[in-house]
Coordinates of C-alpha atoms in Angstrom, one line a residue:
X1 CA 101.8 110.2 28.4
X2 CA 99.4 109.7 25.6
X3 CA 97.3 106.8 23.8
X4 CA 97.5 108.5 20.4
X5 CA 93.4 108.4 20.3
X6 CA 92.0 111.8 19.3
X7 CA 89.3 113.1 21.5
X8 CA 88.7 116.1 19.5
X9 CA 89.2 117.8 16.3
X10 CA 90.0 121.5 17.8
X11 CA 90.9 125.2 15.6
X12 CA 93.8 127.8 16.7
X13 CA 91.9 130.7 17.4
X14 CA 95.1 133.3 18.0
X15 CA 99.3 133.0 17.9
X16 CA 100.7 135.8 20.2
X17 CA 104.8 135.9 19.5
X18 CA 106.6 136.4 22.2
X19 CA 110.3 136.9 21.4
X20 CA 111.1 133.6 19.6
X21 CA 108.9 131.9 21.5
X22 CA 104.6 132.1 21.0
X23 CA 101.9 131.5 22.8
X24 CA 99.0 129.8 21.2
X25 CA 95.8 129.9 22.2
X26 CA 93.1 126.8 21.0
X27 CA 89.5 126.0 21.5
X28 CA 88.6 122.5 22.1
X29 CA 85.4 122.2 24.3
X30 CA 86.5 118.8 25.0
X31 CA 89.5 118.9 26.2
X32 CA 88.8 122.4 28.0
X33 CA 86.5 120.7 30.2
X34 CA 88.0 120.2 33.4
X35 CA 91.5 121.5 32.3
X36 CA 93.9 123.0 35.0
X37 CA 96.8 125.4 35.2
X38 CA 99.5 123.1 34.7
X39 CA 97.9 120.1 32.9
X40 CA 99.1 118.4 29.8
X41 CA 97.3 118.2 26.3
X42 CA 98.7 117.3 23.0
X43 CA 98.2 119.2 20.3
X44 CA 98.9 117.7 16.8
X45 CA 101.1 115.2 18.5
X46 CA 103.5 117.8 20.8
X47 CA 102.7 118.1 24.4
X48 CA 101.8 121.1 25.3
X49 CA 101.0 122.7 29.0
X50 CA 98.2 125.0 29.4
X51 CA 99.0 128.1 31.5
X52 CA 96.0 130.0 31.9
X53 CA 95.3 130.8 35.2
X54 CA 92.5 129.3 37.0
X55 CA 90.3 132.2 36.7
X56 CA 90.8 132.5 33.0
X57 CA 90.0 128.8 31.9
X58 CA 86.3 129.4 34.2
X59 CA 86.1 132.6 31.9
X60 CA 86.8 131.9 28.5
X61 CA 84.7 128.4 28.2
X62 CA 86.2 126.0 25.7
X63 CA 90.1 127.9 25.1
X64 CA 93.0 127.4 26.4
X65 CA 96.2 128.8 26.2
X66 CA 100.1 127.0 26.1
X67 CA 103.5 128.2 25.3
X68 CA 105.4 127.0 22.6
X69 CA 109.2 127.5 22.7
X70 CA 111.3 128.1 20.0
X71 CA 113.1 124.1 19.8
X72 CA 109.3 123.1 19.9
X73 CA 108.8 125.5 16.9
X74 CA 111.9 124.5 15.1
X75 CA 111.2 120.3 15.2
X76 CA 107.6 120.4 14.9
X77 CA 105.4 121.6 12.5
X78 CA 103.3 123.5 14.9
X79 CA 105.1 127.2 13.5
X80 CA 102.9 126.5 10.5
X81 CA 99.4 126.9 12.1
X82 CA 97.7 129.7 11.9
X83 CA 94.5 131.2 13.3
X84 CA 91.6 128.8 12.0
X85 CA 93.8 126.2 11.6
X86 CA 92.3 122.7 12.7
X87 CA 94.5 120.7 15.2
X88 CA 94.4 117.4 16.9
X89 CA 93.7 116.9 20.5
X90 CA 94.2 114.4 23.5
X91 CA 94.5 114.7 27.3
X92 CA 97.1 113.3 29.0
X93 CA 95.7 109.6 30.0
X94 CA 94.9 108.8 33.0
X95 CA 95.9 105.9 35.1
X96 CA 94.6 102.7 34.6
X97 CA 92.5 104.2 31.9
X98 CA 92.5 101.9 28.7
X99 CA 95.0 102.1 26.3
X100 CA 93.6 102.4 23.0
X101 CA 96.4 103.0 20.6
X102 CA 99.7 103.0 21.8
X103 CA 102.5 104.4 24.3
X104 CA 102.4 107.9 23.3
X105 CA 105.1 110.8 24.2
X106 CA 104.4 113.7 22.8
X107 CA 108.0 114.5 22.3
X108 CA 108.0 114.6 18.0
X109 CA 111.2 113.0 16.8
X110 CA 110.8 114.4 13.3
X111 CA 108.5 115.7 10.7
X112 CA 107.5 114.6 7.2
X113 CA 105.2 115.1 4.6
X114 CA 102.2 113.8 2.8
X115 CA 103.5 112.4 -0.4
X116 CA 100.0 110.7 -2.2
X117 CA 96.6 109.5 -1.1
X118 CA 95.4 106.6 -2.5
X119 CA 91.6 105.8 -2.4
X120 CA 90.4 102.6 -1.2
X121 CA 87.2 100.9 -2.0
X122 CA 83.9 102.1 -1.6
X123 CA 80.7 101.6 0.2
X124 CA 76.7 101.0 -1.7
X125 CA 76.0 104.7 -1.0
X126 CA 79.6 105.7 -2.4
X127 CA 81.2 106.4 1.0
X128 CA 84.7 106.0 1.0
X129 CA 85.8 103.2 3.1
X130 CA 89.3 103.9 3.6
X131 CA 92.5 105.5 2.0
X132 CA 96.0 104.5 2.0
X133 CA 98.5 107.4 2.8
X134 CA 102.0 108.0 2.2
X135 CA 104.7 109.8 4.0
X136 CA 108.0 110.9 3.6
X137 CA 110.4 109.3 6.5
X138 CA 113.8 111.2 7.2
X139 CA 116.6 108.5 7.5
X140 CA 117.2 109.5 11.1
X141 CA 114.1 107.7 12.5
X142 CA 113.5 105.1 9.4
X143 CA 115.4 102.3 11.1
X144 CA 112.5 102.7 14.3
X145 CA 109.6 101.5 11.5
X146 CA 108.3 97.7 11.1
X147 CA 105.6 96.6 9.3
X148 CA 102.5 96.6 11.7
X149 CA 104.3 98.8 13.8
X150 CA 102.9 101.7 16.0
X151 CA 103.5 105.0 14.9
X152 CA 102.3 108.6 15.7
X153 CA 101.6 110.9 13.0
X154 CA 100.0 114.2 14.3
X155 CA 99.2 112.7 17.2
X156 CA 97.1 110.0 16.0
X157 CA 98.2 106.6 16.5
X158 CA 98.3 104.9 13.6
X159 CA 99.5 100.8 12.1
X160 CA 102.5 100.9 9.6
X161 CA 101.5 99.3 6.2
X162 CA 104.5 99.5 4.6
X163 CA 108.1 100.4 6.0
X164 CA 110.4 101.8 3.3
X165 CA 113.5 103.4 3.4
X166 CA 112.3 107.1 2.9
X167 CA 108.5 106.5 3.5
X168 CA 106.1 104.8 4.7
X169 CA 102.2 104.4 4.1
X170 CA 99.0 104.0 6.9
X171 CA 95.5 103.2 6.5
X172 CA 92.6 105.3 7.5
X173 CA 89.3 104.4 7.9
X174 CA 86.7 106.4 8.4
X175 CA 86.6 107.7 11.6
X176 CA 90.0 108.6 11.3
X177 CA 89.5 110.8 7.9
X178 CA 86.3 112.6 9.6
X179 CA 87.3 113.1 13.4
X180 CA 91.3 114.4 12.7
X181 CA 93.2 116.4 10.8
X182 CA 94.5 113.9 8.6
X183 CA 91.4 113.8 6.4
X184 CA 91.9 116.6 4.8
X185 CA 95.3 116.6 5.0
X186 CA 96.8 118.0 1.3
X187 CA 99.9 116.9 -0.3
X188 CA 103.0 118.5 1.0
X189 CA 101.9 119.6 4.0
X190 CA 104.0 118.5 7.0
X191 CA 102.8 116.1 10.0
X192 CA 104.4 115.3 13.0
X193 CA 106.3 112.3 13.5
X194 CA 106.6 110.1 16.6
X195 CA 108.3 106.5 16.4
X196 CA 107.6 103.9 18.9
X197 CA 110.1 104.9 22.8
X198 CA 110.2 101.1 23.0
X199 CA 112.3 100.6 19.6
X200 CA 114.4 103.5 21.1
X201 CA 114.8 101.8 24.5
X202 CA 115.8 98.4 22.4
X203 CA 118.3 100.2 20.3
X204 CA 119.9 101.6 23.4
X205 CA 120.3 98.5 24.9
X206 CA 121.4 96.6 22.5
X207 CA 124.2 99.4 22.2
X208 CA 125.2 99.4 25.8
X209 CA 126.9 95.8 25.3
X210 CA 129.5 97.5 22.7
X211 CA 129.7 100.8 25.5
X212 CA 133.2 100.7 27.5
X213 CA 132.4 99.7 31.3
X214 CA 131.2 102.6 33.3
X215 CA 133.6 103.3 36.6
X216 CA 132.2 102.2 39.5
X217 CA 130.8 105.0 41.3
X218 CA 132.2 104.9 45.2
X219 CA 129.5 104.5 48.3
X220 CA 129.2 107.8 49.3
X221 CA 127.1 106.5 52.5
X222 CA 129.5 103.8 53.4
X223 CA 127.1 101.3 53.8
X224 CA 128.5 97.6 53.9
X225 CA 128.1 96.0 50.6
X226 CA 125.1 93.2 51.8
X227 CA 125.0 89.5 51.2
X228 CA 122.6 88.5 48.3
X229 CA 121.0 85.2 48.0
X230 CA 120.5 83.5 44.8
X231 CA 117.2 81.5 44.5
X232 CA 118.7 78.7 47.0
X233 CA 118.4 81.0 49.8
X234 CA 122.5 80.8 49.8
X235 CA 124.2 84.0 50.6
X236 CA 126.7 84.7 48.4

């Protein structure tokens, strides 16, 4: 699980294909330090699991490797990088650790692209103080999008402006443009695309009511079936 707050702004430094499958290997000082075999990192949105050995993350200070099979290839954009491209990257939270943005996955539910930029105002020294972006939304995950919503978009979390059918539009400030990828993002590229699990989980529920019943599923212990009191302390 992630908080959608980048840690680090990190660079592919080699793509090894392996069948249909690759193997990627990154350098992010940051969120290197302290890695294991085995832990989680997201990388432009998509969880990833580094698989160096032990011995190799004490040698090669700041890289990491992880494996990216061909479904993760196929739904994400991460079979466009290439070496020297710039990528976004979190650790896995920890627990009890503050949650910044919002409930994060890193399972991507779609992808979309960068359809305008539109410069906000700016600052006495002529910094720009934010910019309003615009993506394209496929229809399959539109219905998940509300106005001052949560959504993930390459891994950053970000605040729905607007929700439109086939788009929708964020605003960036500062920090965002310099410290991620999406500051120098360019029209047309593709971005990752996570929607909110809880809307999911809602939708699901609500759709459960029209479900037929489920068959009861026998006691395969043959435990007796136990009195349950309501909040009278009556058995019933």
């Amino acid at each position: 699980m992630f908080t959608g707050i980048i840690e680090e702004l990190g660079e592919v430094v080699s793509i090894e294909e392996i069948g249909d499958s690759s193997r990627i290997r990154l350098r992010g000082p940051v969120v290197r330090d302290g890695a294991r075999h085995g832990d989680s990192i997201a990388v432009n949105g998509v969880c990833l699991t580094v698989v160096d050995t032990p011995e190799q993350l004490a040698a090669e200070t700041g890289e990491f490797s992880a494996d990216v099979m061909a479904e993760t290839l196929h739904r994400s954009s991460l079979g466009e990088l290439k070496p020297g491209s710039p990528v976004n990257l979190e650790r896995a939270m920890a627990l009890g650790a503050r949650l910044g943005g919002h409930l994060v996955q890193g399972h991507v539910d779609a992808t979309g692209r960068l359809l305008s930029r539109e410069p906000g105002e700016r600052d006495a020294d002529g910094n720009l103080r934010w910019e309003v972006l615009r993506f394209s939304l496929p229809e399959s995950i539109s219905r998940y999008l509300v106005e001052k919503g949560s959504i993930t978009v390459d891994g950053v979390s970000l605040t729905v402006v607007e929700a439109a059918r086939d788009s929708f539009t964020v605003s960036l400030i500062p920090a965002t443009l310099a410290l991620t990828t999406l500051g120098a993002k360019a029209l047309g590229e593709s971005v990752n695309l996570e929607v909110d699990v809880l809307a999911k989980y809602v939708e699901r529920l609500l759709e459960s009511r029209t479900l037929p019943n489920l068959p009861n599923i026998p006691n395969p212990t043959n435990i007796p079936n136990l009195p349950v009191s309501d909040s009278t302390g009556e058995s019933k």
